[in-house]
């Protein structure tokens, strides 16, 4: 799996309220910007309720892209196995 879709310059330029989505390679993985920080998040549709849920995975740049992908994969796998995350 290639880890090339991340661009640190684009992440730094995000305005508050904007995000970068990493689909189709990593469905639901996003980097979201607020006024003071950039946060990795995983957004998905709850299988039973049909509502959107979001899990914060960590802050960028403290958590790099490859670690965010690893964390996303674990949370996504847990969710697929029925663990309510």
C-alpha atoms as one frame of an Amber mdcrd trajectory, in Angstrom:
protein
   0.000   0.000   0.000   1.481   3.338  -1.018   1.645   6.133   1.523   2.070
   8.894  -1.050  -1.264  10.778  -0.878  -0.168  12.896   2.113   1.277  16.350
   1.450   2.551  18.220   4.528   2.422  21.547   2.688  -1.286  21.067   1.952
  -1.867  20.110   5.597  -0.200  23.300   6.803  -2.342  25.405   4.458  -5.682
  24.000   5.653  -8.037  26.704   6.870 -10.217  26.136   9.950 -13.171  23.933
   9.032 -11.422  22.380   6.035 -10.234  18.791   5.756  -8.256  16.464   3.525
  -9.833  13.068   2.773  -7.639  10.146   1.776 -10.102   8.179  -0.348 -10.177
   5.791  -2.111  -6.942   4.442  -0.607  -7.999   4.948   3.032 -11.809   5.373
   3.191 -12.918   7.566   6.060  -9.433   8.767   7.061  -9.326  12.562   7.242
  -7.069  15.326   8.452  -9.248  18.115   9.850  -8.232  21.661  10.685  -9.361
  23.944  13.472  -7.988  27.360  14.260  -5.218  25.898  16.434  -4.621  22.287
  15.342  -4.807  19.534  12.753  -6.447  16.288  13.854  -6.564  12.830  12.266
 -10.079  11.389  12.277 -11.904   8.324  11.028 -15.478   8.905   9.802 -17.804
   6.042   9.058 -21.450   5.106   8.938 -22.627   3.108  11.969 -23.789  -0.239
  10.537 -26.843  -0.665  12.787 -27.986   2.946  13.143 -27.011   4.306   9.751
 -25.691   7.502  11.340 -22.280   9.034  10.747 -19.735   8.600  13.531 -16.279
  10.068  13.912 -13.323   8.919  15.975 -10.336  11.150  16.634  -7.108   9.242
  16.064  -4.474  11.821  17.035  -2.953  15.202  16.262  -0.739  16.093  13.329
   2.275  16.556  13.183   2.815  14.612  16.446   1.150  11.635  14.731   2.570
  11.218  11.260   0.696   9.923   8.238   1.999   6.340   8.441   1.035   6.056
  12.136  -2.387   7.564  11.352  -2.875   4.925   8.638  -1.851   2.133  11.033
  -4.266   3.445  13.683  -7.031   3.835  11.067  -6.500   0.233   9.941  -6.781
  -1.074  13.515  -9.922   0.922  14.318 -11.495  -0.003  10.986 -10.714  -3.685
  11.552 -12.177  -3.544  15.080 -15.324  -1.907  13.715 -15.616  -4.551  10.977
 -15.338  -7.258  13.655 -18.285  -5.828  15.586 -16.394  -3.795  18.187 -18.296
  -0.573  18.870 -15.567   2.034  18.614
